PDB file of C-alpha atoms in Angstrom:
ATOM      1  CA  MET A   1      48.411 -71.314 -29.383  1.00 41.00           C
ATOM      2  CA  GLN A   2      50.201 -74.058 -31.319  1.00 47.00           C
ATOM      3  CA  GLU A   3      47.733 -76.302 -33.145  1.00 54.00           C
ATOM      4  CA  LYS A   4      47.858 -79.908 -31.972  1.00 64.00           C
ATOM      5  CA  ILE A   5      49.124 -82.304 -34.644  1.00 71.00           C
ATOM      6  CA  ASP A   6      48.557 -86.048 -34.696  1.00 77.00           C
ATOM      7  CA  LYS A   7      51.756 -88.038 -34.100  1.00 80.00           C
ATOM      8  CA  ARG A   8      51.530 -89.725 -37.493  1.00 84.00           C
ATOM      9  CA  ASP A   9      51.023 -86.403 -39.253  1.00 86.00           C
ATOM     10  CA  ARG A  10      53.975 -84.874 -37.397  1.00 87.00           C
ATOM     11  CA  ALA A  11      56.200 -87.796 -38.359  1.00 89.00           C
ATOM     12  CA  ALA A  12      55.100 -87.569 -42.000  1.00 90.00           C
ATOM     13  CA  GLN A  13      55.719 -83.822 -41.977  1.00 90.00           C
ATOM     14  CA  PHE A  14      59.182 -84.406 -40.540  1.00 91.00           C
ATOM     15  CA  ARG A  15      60.041 -86.724 -43.428  1.00 91.00           C
ATOM     16  CA  THR A  16      58.669 -84.256 -45.971  1.00 92.00           C
ATOM     17  CA  ARG A  17      60.533 -81.286 -44.526  1.00 92.00           C
ATOM     18  CA  LEU A  18      63.778 -83.186 -44.110  1.00 93.00           C
ATOM     19  CA  ALA A  19      63.647 -84.234 -47.763  1.00 93.00           C
ATOM     20  CA  ARG A  20      62.806 -80.684 -48.837  1.00 91.00           C
ATOM     21  CA  ALA A  21      65.742 -79.215 -46.883  1.00 91.00           C
ATOM     22  CA  MET A  22      68.137 -81.785 -48.347  1.00 93.00           C
ATOM     23  CA  GLU A  23      66.915 -81.112 -51.888  1.00 92.00           C
ATOM     24  CA  GLU A  24      67.122 -77.316 -51.550  1.00 89.00           C
ATOM     25  CA  ARG A  25      70.671 -77.540 -50.192  1.00 90.00           C
ATOM     26  CA  HIS A  26      71.738 -80.300 -52.584  1.00 92.00           C
ATOM     27  CA  VAL A  27      72.718 -82.616 -49.732  1.00 93.00           C
ATOM     28  CA  SER A  28      72.677 -86.338 -50.483  1.00 94.00           C
ATOM     29  CA  GLN A  29      71.784 -89.056 -47.999  1.00 94.00           C
ATOM     30  CA  SER A  30      75.427 -90.089 -47.777  1.00 93.00           C
ATOM     31  CA  ALA A  31      76.583 -86.508 -47.173  1.00 94.00           C
ATOM     32  CA  LEU A  32      73.984 -85.949 -44.459  1.00 94.00           C
ATOM     33  CA  ALA A  33      74.919 -89.239 -42.806  1.00 94.00           C
ATOM     34  CA  ARG A  34      78.554 -88.140 -42.635  1.00 93.00           C
ATOM     35  CA  GLN A  35      77.650 -84.739 -41.204  1.00 93.00           C
ATOM     36  CA  ILE A  36      75.448 -86.121 -38.434  1.00 93.00           C
ATOM     37  CA  ALA A  37      77.686 -89.173 -37.795  1.00 92.00           C
ATOM     38  CA  VAL A  38      75.188 -91.944 -38.531  1.00 92.00           C
ATOM     39  CA  ASP A  39      74.950 -94.726 -41.105  1.00 92.00           C
ATOM     40  CA  ARG A  40      73.455 -93.945 -44.501  1.00 92.00           C
ATOM     41  CA  SER A  41      70.738 -96.522 -43.759  1.00 91.00           C
ATOM     42  CA  THR A  42      69.679 -94.417 -40.776  1.00 91.00           C
ATOM     43  CA  VAL A  43      69.147 -91.387 -43.011  1.00 93.00           C
ATOM     44  CA  SER A  44      67.256 -93.539 -45.501  1.00 92.00           C
ATOM     45  CA  GLN A  45      64.991 -94.714 -42.692  1.00 90.00           C
ATOM     46  CA  LEU A  46      64.418 -91.124 -41.581  1.00 92.00           C
ATOM     47  CA  LEU A  47      63.176 -90.307 -45.074  1.00 92.00           C
ATOM     48  CA  THR A  48      61.156 -93.431 -45.875  1.00 88.00           C
ATOM     49  CA  GLY A  49      60.003 -94.790 -42.551  1.00 76.00           C
ATOM     50  CA  GLU A  50      56.334 -95.084 -41.698  1.00 77.00           C
ATOM     51  CA  GLY A  51      54.237 -94.699 -38.600  1.00 73.00           C
ATOM     52  CA  ALA A  52      54.359 -92.138 -35.822  1.00 73.00           C
ATOM     53  CA  ARG A  53      57.921 -92.674 -34.637  1.00 82.00           C
ATOM     54  CA  LEU A  54      60.241 -89.664 -34.686  1.00 88.00           C
ATOM     55  CA  PRO A  55      64.037 -89.727 -34.296  1.00 89.00           C
ATOM     56  CA  ASN A  56      65.533 -88.732 -30.966  1.00 91.00           C
ATOM     57  CA  ALA A  57      66.326 -85.111 -30.124  1.00 90.00           C
ATOM     58  CA  HIS A  58      70.040 -85.522 -30.879  1.00 91.00           C
ATOM     59  CA  VAL A  59      69.380 -86.713 -34.450  1.00 92.00           C
ATOM     60  CA  VAL A  60      66.745 -84.020 -35.072  1.00 92.00           C
ATOM     61  CA  GLY A  61      69.109 -81.323 -33.779  1.00 91.00           C
ATOM     62  CA  SER A  62      72.016 -82.649 -35.836  1.00 92.00           C
ATOM     63  CA  CYS A  63      69.909 -82.698 -39.013  1.00 92.00           C
ATOM     64  CA  ALA A  64      68.716 -79.154 -38.365  1.00 89.00           C
ATOM     65  CA  SER A  65      72.269 -77.917 -37.779  1.00 89.00           C
ATOM     66  CA  ALA A  66      73.677 -79.679 -40.832  1.00 91.00           C
ATOM     67  CA  LEU A  67      70.924 -78.348 -43.129  1.00 90.00           C
ATOM     68  CA  GLY A  68      70.756 -74.833 -41.711  1.00 85.00           C
ATOM     69  CA  VAL A  69      67.124 -75.040 -40.598  1.00 86.00           C
ATOM     70  CA  SER A  70      65.464 -74.995 -37.204  1.00 84.00           C
ATOM     71  CA  ALA A  71      64.584 -78.164 -35.321  1.00 87.00           C
ATOM     72  CA  ASP A  72      61.187 -76.599 -34.576  1.00 85.00           C
ATOM     73  CA  TRP A  73      60.506 -76.369 -38.302  1.00 86.00           C
ATOM     74  CA  LEU A  74      61.448 -80.007 -38.896  1.00 89.00           C
ATOM     75  CA  LEU A  75      59.082 -81.012 -36.084  1.00 88.00           C
ATOM     76  CA  SER A  76      56.237 -78.749 -37.347  1.00 85.00           C
ATOM     77  CA  LEU A  77      56.484 -76.537 -34.279  1.00 83.00           C
ATOM     78  CA  SER A  78      57.199 -73.531 -36.504  1.00 77.00           C
ATOM     79  CA  ASP A  79      56.369 -72.455 -40.043  1.00 75.00           C
ATOM     80  CA  ARG A  80      59.718 -70.672 -40.372  1.00 68.00           C
ATOM     81  CA  PRO A  81      62.646 -72.850 -41.477  1.00 61.00           C
ATOM     82  CA  GLU A  82      65.267 -70.331 -40.379  1.00 61.00           C
ATOM     83  CA  SER A  83      67.228 -70.958 -37.221  1.00 57.00           C
ATOM     84  CA  ALA A  84      66.654 -68.767 -34.170  1.00 51.00           C
ATOM     85  CA  ALA A  85      69.930 -66.952 -34.847  1.00 53.00           C
ATOM     86  CA  GLU A  86      68.911 -66.234 -38.445  1.00 53.00           C
ATOM     87  CA  LEU A  87      65.472 -65.022 -37.371  1.00 48.00           C
ATOM     88  CA  LEU A  88      67.039 -62.689 -34.818  1.00 51.00           C
ATOM     89  CA  ALA A  89      69.568 -61.409 -37.338  1.00 52.00           C
ATOM     90  CA  SER A  90      66.854 -60.629 -39.875  1.00 54.00           C
ATOM     91  CA  SER A  91      64.501 -59.043 -37.334  1.00 60.00           C
ATOM     92  CA  LEU A  92      67.091 -56.740 -35.703  1.00 58.00           C
ATOM     93  CA  THR A  93      69.711 -54.742 -37.553  1.00 71.00           C
ATOM     94  CA  MET A  94      72.137 -52.085 -36.351  1.00 68.00           C
ATOM     95  CA  THR A  95      73.013 -49.153 -38.601  1.00 73.00           C
ATOM     96  CA  GLU A  96      75.579 -46.491 -37.787  1.00 70.00           C
ATOM     97  CA  ALA A  97      73.910 -43.130 -37.222  1.00 65.00           C
ATOM     98  CA  PRO A  98      75.673 -39.986 -38.458  1.00 60.00           C
ATOM     99  CA  ARG A  99      75.441 -36.743 -36.515  1.00 56.00           C
ATOM    100  CA  ALA A 100      72.818 -35.525 -39.004  1.00 55.00           C
ATOM    101  CA  LEU A 101      70.366 -37.262 -41.261  1.00 50.00           C
ATOM    102  CA  VAL A 102      72.664 -37.822 -44.232  1.00 48.00           C
ATOM    103  CA  ASP A 103      72.365 -41.618 -44.121  1.00 55.00           C
ATOM    104  CA  GLU A 104      70.689 -42.891 -47.287  1.00 68.00           C
ATOM    105  CA  ARG A 105      69.316 -45.814 -45.270  1.00 75.00           C
ATOM    106  CA  ILE A 106      66.935 -43.390 -43.551  1.00 78.00           C
ATOM    107  CA  PHE A 107      65.576 -42.229 -46.891  1.00 79.00           C
ATOM    108  CA  GLU A 108      65.256 -45.841 -48.063  1.00 84.00           C
ATOM    109  CA  TRP A 109      63.132 -46.649 -45.010  1.00 87.00           C
ATOM    110  CA  HIS A 110      60.821 -43.734 -45.810  1.00 85.00           C
ATOM    111  CA  GLN A 111      60.533 -44.842 -49.424  1.00 85.00           C
ATOM    112  CA  GLU A 112      59.900 -48.448 -48.421  1.00 88.00           C
ATOM    113  CA  ALA A 113      56.997 -47.314 -46.228  1.00 89.00           C
ATOM    114  CA  ALA A 114      55.378 -45.134 -48.904  1.00 87.00           C
ATOM    115  CA  GLY A 115      51.601 -45.274 -48.474  1.00 89.00           C
ATOM    116  CA  TYR A 116      51.772 -46.378 -44.828  1.00 92.00           C
ATOM    117  CA  LYS A 117      51.353 -44.162 -41.779  1.00 94.00           C
ATOM    118  CA  ILE A 118      54.717 -43.124 -40.358  1.00 94.00           C
ATOM    119  CA  ARG A 119      54.821 -42.463 -36.614  1.00 96.00           C
ATOM    120  CA  TYR A 120      57.753 -40.449 -35.320  1.00 95.00           C
ATOM    121  CA  VAL A 121      59.127 -39.402 -31.925  1.00 96.00           C
ATOM    122  CA  PRO A 122      62.136 -37.180 -32.740  1.00 93.00           C
ATOM    123  CA  ALA A 123      65.153 -36.569 -30.513  1.00 92.00           C
ATOM    124  CA  THR A 124      64.770 -32.794 -30.973  1.00 92.00           C
ATOM    125  CA  LEU A 125      62.603 -30.804 -33.351  1.00 93.00           C
ATOM    126  CA  PRO A 126      62.240 -32.975 -36.482  1.00 89.00           C
ATOM    127  CA  ASP A 127      65.182 -32.237 -38.796  1.00 83.00           C
ATOM    128  CA  MET A 128      62.950 -32.296 -41.870  1.00 83.00           C
ATOM    129  CA  LEU A 129      60.855 -29.456 -40.379  1.00 90.00           C
ATOM    130  CA  LYS A 130      63.775 -27.206 -39.413  1.00 89.00           C
ATOM    131  CA  THR A 131      64.781 -24.065 -41.261  1.00 90.00           C
ATOM    132  CA  ARG A 132      68.186 -23.822 -42.901  1.00 87.00           C
ATOM    133  CA  ALA A 133      69.266 -21.326 -40.234  1.00 90.00           C
ATOM    134  CA  VAL A 134      68.452 -23.743 -37.402  1.00 90.00           C
ATOM    135  CA  LEU A 135      70.230 -26.611 -39.168  1.00 85.00           C
ATOM    136  CA  GLU A 136      73.323 -24.469 -39.749  1.00 85.00           C
ATOM    137  CA  TRP A 137      73.346 -23.358 -36.095  1.00 89.00           C
ATOM    138  CA  GLU A 138      72.964 -26.963 -34.984  1.00 84.00           C
ATOM    139  CA  TYR A 139      75.267 -28.849 -37.356  1.00 78.00           C
ATOM    140  CA  ALA A 140      77.815 -26.463 -38.877  1.00 74.00           C
ATOM    141  CA  PRO A 141      80.059 -26.227 -35.760  1.00 67.00           C
ATOM    142  CA  HIS A 142      80.426 -30.014 -35.718  1.00 67.00           C
ATOM    143  CA  LEU A 143      80.177 -31.002 -39.369  1.00 62.00           C
ATOM    144  CA  GLY A 144      81.864 -28.163 -41.228  1.00 58.00           C
ATOM    145  CA  ARG A 145      81.361 -28.597 -44.961  1.00 54.00           C
ATOM    146  CA  THR A 146      79.160 -31.653 -44.521  1.00 61.00           C
ATOM    147  CA  ALA A 147      76.558 -29.442 -42.854  1.00 61.00           C
ATOM    148  CA  ASP A 148      75.311 -28.752 -46.369  1.00 68.00           C
ATOM    149  CA  GLN A 149      74.697 -32.486 -46.747  1.00 68.00           C
ATOM    150  CA  ALA A 150      72.659 -32.517 -43.553  1.00 62.00           C
ATOM    151  CA  ILE A 151      70.621 -29.558 -44.755  1.00 68.00           C
ATOM    152  CA  GLY A 152      70.105 -31.151 -48.158  1.00 69.00           C
ATOM    153  CA  ALA A 153      69.039 -34.442 -46.596  1.00 68.00           C
ATOM    154  CA  SER A 154      66.498 -32.674 -44.405  1.00 67.00           C
ATOM    155  CA  ALA A 155      65.117 -30.832 -47.427  1.00 69.00           C
ATOM    156  CA  ASP A 156      64.822 -34.175 -49.229  1.00 70.00           C
ATOM    157  CA  ARG A 157      62.788 -35.592 -46.333  1.00 69.00           C
ATOM    158  CA  LEU A 158      60.419 -32.632 -46.400  1.00 67.00           C
ATOM    159  CA  MET A 159      60.048 -32.875 -50.182  1.00 75.00           C
ATOM    160  CA  TRP A 160      59.319 -36.576 -49.823  1.00 69.00           C
ATOM    161  CA  MET A 161      56.720 -35.855 -47.136  1.00 68.00           C
ATOM    162  CA  ARG A 162      54.991 -33.369 -49.453  1.00 70.00           C
ATOM    163  CA  SER A 163      54.848 -35.794 -52.395  1.00 74.00           C
ATOM    164  CA  ALA A 164      54.447 -39.214 -50.762  1.00 71.00           C
ATOM    165  CA  GLN A 165      51.076 -40.733 -49.931  1.00 75.00           C
ATOM    166  CA  SER A 166      52.094 -41.442 -46.340  1.00 84.00           C
ATOM    167  CA  ASP A 167      50.494 -39.829 -43.315  1.00 92.00           C
ATOM    168  CA  TYR A 168      52.987 -38.549 -40.735  1.00 93.00           C
ATOM    169  CA  GLU A 169      52.208 -38.428 -37.027  1.00 96.00           C
ATOM    170  CA  ILE A 170      54.818 -36.744 -34.833  1.00 97.00           C
ATOM    171  CA  ALA A 171      54.703 -36.890 -31.039  1.00 98.00           C
ATOM    172  CA  MET A 172      56.981 -34.667 -28.950  1.00 97.00           C
ATOM    173  CA  PRO A 173      57.164 -33.774 -25.268  1.00 97.00           C
ATOM    174  CA  LEU A 174      55.731 -30.375 -24.405  1.00 96.00           C
ATOM    175  CA  TYR A 175      59.068 -29.204 -23.059  1.00 96.00           C
ATOM    176  CA  GLU A 176      60.751 -29.613 -26.464  1.00 96.00           C
ATOM    177  CA  ILE A 177      58.762 -26.813 -28.078  1.00 96.00           C
ATOM    178  CA  ASP A 178      58.889 -24.721 -24.904  1.00 96.00           C
ATOM    179  CA  SER A 179      62.683 -25.123 -24.663  1.00 96.00           C
ATOM    180  CA  PHE A 180      63.068 -24.071 -28.279  1.00 96.00           C
ATOM    181  CA  VAL A 181      60.879 -20.992 -27.919  1.00 95.00           C
ATOM    182  CA  HIS A 182      62.734 -19.802 -24.823  1.00 95.00           C
ATOM    183  CA  ALA A 183      66.214 -20.930 -25.988  1.00 95.00           C
ATOM    184  CA  ARG A 184      66.719 -23.235 -23.037  1.00 95.00           C
ATOM    185  CA  GLY A 185      68.709 -26.426 -22.658  1.00 95.00           C
ATOM    186  CA  TYR A 186      69.655 -27.849 -26.072  1.00 94.00           C
ATOM    187  CA  TYR A 187      68.635 -24.593 -27.787  1.00 96.00           C
ATOM    188  CA  ASP A 188      70.598 -22.279 -25.510  1.00 96.00           C
ATOM    189  CA  GLY A 189      72.186 -19.497 -27.551  1.00 93.00           C
ATOM    190  CA  LEU A 190      69.772 -19.653 -30.491  1.00 95.00           C
ATOM    191  CA  CYS A 191      68.926 -16.053 -31.381  1.00 94.00           C
ATOM    192  CA  PRO A 192      65.310 -14.759 -31.359  1.00 95.00           C
ATOM    193  CA  LYS A 193      65.269 -14.028 -35.103  1.00 95.00           C
ATOM    194  CA  ILE A 194      66.069 -17.652 -35.991  1.00 96.00           C
ATOM    195  CA  ARG A 195      63.536 -18.938 -33.473  1.00 96.00           C
ATOM    196  CA  LEU A 196      60.792 -16.704 -34.885  1.00 96.00           C
ATOM    197  CA  GLU A 197      61.569 -17.816 -38.433  1.00 96.00           C
ATOM    198  CA  GLN A 198      61.453 -21.450 -37.320  1.00 96.00           C
ATOM    199  CA  ILE A 199      58.071 -21.022 -35.633  1.00 96.00           C
ATOM    200  CA  ASP A 200      56.675 -19.337 -38.749  1.00 96.00           C
ATOM    201  CA  HIS A 201      58.100 -22.156 -40.881  1.00 94.00           C
ATOM    202  CA  LEU A 202      56.434 -24.768 -38.681  1.00 95.00           C
ATOM    203  CA  LEU A 203      53.119 -22.934 -38.820  1.00 96.00           C
ATOM    204  CA  GLU A 204      53.303 -22.762 -42.606  1.00 95.00           C
ATOM    205  CA  ILE A 205      54.125 -26.464 -42.991  1.00 92.00           C
ATOM    206  CA  CYS A 206      51.360 -27.498 -40.600  1.00 93.00           C
ATOM    207  CA  GLN A 207      48.866 -25.375 -42.500  1.00 92.00           C
ATOM    208  CA  GLN A 208      49.939 -26.823 -45.845  1.00 90.00           C
ATOM    209  CA  LEU A 209      50.167 -30.484 -44.869  1.00 90.00           C
ATOM    210  CA  TYR A 210      47.464 -30.971 -42.217  1.00 92.00           C
ATOM    211  CA  PRO A 211      45.853 -33.509 -41.826  1.00 92.00           C
ATOM    212  CA  ARG A 212      48.546 -35.632 -43.545  1.00 91.00           C
ATOM    213  CA  LEU A 213      51.014 -34.165 -41.042  1.00 94.00           C
ATOM    214  CA  ARG A 214      49.829 -34.172 -37.453  1.00 96.00           C
ATOM    215  CA  ILE A 215      51.904 -33.089 -34.452  1.00 97.00           C
ATOM    216  CA  TYR A 216      50.980 -33.999 -30.875  1.00 98.00           C
ATOM    217  CA  LEU A 217      52.533 -32.778 -27.633  1.00 98.00           C
ATOM    218  CA  PHE A 218      52.575 -35.012 -24.554  1.00 97.00           C
ATOM    219  CA  ASP A 219      53.588 -34.405 -20.944  1.00 96.00           C
ATOM    220  CA  ALA A 220      56.941 -36.123 -20.338  1.00 95.00           C
ATOM    221  CA  LYS A 221      56.247 -36.201 -16.582  1.00 94.00           C
ATOM    222  CA  ARG A 222      53.466 -38.717 -17.277  1.00 94.00           C
ATOM    223  CA  LEU A 223      54.693 -40.394 -20.470  1.00 94.00           C
ATOM    224  CA  TYR A 224      58.128 -41.125 -21.848  1.00 94.00           C
ATOM    225  CA  SER A 225      59.406 -42.219 -25.229  1.00 96.00           C
ATOM    226  CA  ALA A 226      62.838 -42.805 -26.673  1.00 94.00           C
ATOM    227  CA  PRO A 227      63.368 -41.398 -30.177  1.00 94.00           C
ATOM    228  CA  VAL A 228      61.693 -43.860 -32.528  1.00 95.00           C
ATOM    229  CA  THR A 229      60.186 -44.028 -36.007  1.00 95.00           C
ATOM    230  CA  ILE A 230      57.575 -46.651 -36.871  1.00 96.00           C
ATOM    231  CA  PHE A 231      57.281 -47.210 -40.597  1.00 95.00           C
ATOM    232  CA  GLY A 232      53.767 -48.619 -40.882  1.00 94.00           C
ATOM    233  CA  PRO A 233      53.703 -52.393 -40.277  1.00 93.00           C
ATOM    234  CA  LEU A 234      57.161 -52.830 -41.850  1.00 91.00           C
ATOM    235  CA  LEU A 235      59.685 -51.833 -39.182  1.00 91.00           C
ATOM    236  CA  CYS A 236      60.387 -49.617 -36.203  1.00 93.00           C
ATOM    237  CA  VAL A 237      63.717 -47.825 -35.781  1.00 93.00           C
ATOM    238  CA  PHE A 238      65.149 -46.540 -32.498  1.00 92.00           C
ATOM    239  CA  TYR A 239      67.756 -43.811 -32.413  1.00 88.00           C
ATOM    240  CA  ALA A 240      70.434 -44.699 -29.852  1.00 84.00           C
ATOM    241  CA  GLY A 241      72.873 -41.878 -30.570  1.00 81.00           C
ATOM    242  CA  SER A 242      75.637 -43.580 -32.510  1.00 83.00           C
ATOM    243  CA  HIS A 243      73.407 -46.238 -34.093  1.00 86.00           C
ATOM    244  CA  TYR A 244      69.906 -46.962 -35.282  1.00 88.00           C
ATOM    245  CA  MET A 245      68.291 -50.213 -34.090  1.00 88.00           C
ATOM    246  CA  ALA A 246      65.741 -51.470 -36.625  1.00 88.00           C
ATOM    247  CA  PHE A 247      63.193 -54.166 -35.761  1.00 88.00           C
ATOM    248  CA  ARG A 248      61.179 -55.985 -38.409  1.00 85.00           C
ATOM    249  CA  ASP A 249      59.378 -58.649 -36.403  1.00 82.00           C
ATOM    250  CA  ARG A 250      55.626 -58.132 -36.215  1.00 85.00           C
ATOM    251  CA  ASP A 251      55.235 -58.446 -32.439  1.00 84.00           C
ATOM    252  CA  ARG A 252      57.735 -55.682 -31.640  1.00 87.00           C
ATOM    253  CA  ILE A 253      56.322 -53.394 -34.322  1.00 91.00           C
ATOM    254  CA  GLU A 254      52.828 -53.861 -32.888  1.00 93.00           C
ATOM    255  CA  THR A 255      54.113 -53.245 -29.346  1.00 93.00           C
ATOM    256  CA  PHE A 256      55.780 -49.950 -30.232  1.00 95.00           C
ATOM    257  CA  THR A 257      52.861 -48.903 -32.427  1.00 96.00           C
ATOM    258  CA  ARG A 258      50.610 -49.281 -29.379  1.00 96.00           C
ATOM    259  CA  HIS A 259      53.142 -47.271 -27.371  1.00 96.00           C
ATOM    260  CA  PHE A 260      53.048 -44.447 -29.921  1.00 97.00           C
ATOM    261  CA  ASP A 261      49.268 -44.534 -30.151  1.00 96.00           C
ATOM    262  CA  ARG A 262      49.138 -44.070 -26.392  1.00 97.00           C
ATOM    263  CA  LEU A 263      51.302 -40.949 -26.721  1.00 97.00           C
ATOM    264  CA  VAL A 264      48.766 -39.607 -29.229  1.00 97.00           C
ATOM    265  CA  ARG A 265      45.721 -40.710 -27.249  1.00 96.00           C
ATOM    266  CA  GLU A 266      46.937 -39.112 -24.018  1.00 96.00           C
ATOM    267  CA  ALA A 267      48.561 -36.047 -25.598  1.00 97.00           C
ATOM    268  CA  ASP A 268      47.928 -32.804 -23.735  1.00 96.00           C
ATOM    269  CA  LEU A 269      47.753 -30.972 -27.057  1.00 96.00           C
ATOM    270  CA  THR A 270      46.310 -32.659 -30.147  1.00 96.00           C
ATOM    271  CA  ALA A 271      47.194 -31.921 -33.759  1.00 95.00           C
ATOM    272  CA  ARG A 272      44.225 -29.545 -33.956  1.00 94.00           C
ATOM    273  CA  ASP A 273      45.536 -27.595 -30.955  1.00 95.00           C
ATOM    274  CA  PHE A 274      49.160 -27.497 -32.050  1.00 96.00           C
ATOM    275  CA  THR A 275      49.141 -24.417 -34.293  1.00 95.00           C
ATOM    276  CA  GLU A 276      47.262 -22.251 -31.781  1.00 96.00           C
ATOM    277  CA  HIS A 277      49.674 -23.339 -29.064  1.00 96.00           C
ATOM    278  CA  LEU A 278      52.578 -22.476 -31.346  1.00 96.00           C
ATOM    279  CA  LYS A 279      51.134 -19.017 -32.022  1.00 95.00           C
ATOM    280  CA  ARG A 280      50.803 -18.364 -28.284  1.00 95.00           C
ATOM    281  CA  LEU A 281      54.402 -19.388 -27.725  1.00 95.00           C
ATOM    282  CA  ARG A 282      55.550 -17.242 -30.633  1.00 94.00           C
ATOM    283  CA  SER A 283      54.096 -14.172 -28.961  1.00 93.00           C
ATOM    284  CA  GLN A 284      56.480 -14.779 -26.041  1.00 90.00           C
ATOM    285  CA  ILE A 285      59.586 -14.329 -28.208  1.00 87.00           C
ATOM    286  CA  SER A 286      61.093 -10.872 -28.350  1.00 77.00           C
ATOM    287  CA  ASP A 287      62.832 -10.099 -31.647  1.00 66.00           C
ATOM    288  CA  HIS A 288      65.304  -7.785 -29.922  1.00 53.00           C
TER     289      HIS A 288
END
């Protein structure tokens, strides 16, 4: 709730903030008067007047526009001087998403969040946990030579996970692992040998990195999540296919963190159950 401010204090704060904005932007009284279409004496009165009287909304808005600050900030309704458009631009960014994780921006986000818990809902099996054979099967037909870049980038992510001080929580729908094991849907055509090697690779990584790496499986008939990565309290990034949407404002990060925590809390299989479940599924794959 916005703290109530005495009229005199609000008026004094307006004068202080107006003067600060003019000084920071090197705008003189005469220049501001020209930009907001008033006499210079009017601007002087705005800066030196006394009492609880504030200028009308038109003058406040014109000053805010001319100085590149928000009217709410001038009136002490906000502690952020940026305009609404600037706040939105800084809190939401769009980044082009390549077919595979070769974008250095992804790696920069991981590095920026070093030491924080990273929560991750992947679009398929996590690229950084895939074997080279799976990555080649998945990317080579579409990327050609750049498939090696995708494979290298995934190896970099795994190496970073091993060395960084971040905890990683991964939540996936149950059907994702089941579809992989039985070569259904997205994984149709993936040979048994590659699937067995991938399962063994996952088991090995989970054994090596648990509890810093924890994988949970939830029932998609009860819960749903778009592909998203939440980098601690710093940002959350949604994968929309051709682009990543990155949010940095605290409220959205907290909202999607609660969403992810619900996936973990209501998971049908917890991180402790994951490896045994994987072993049971592995036994269903025939290597012939």
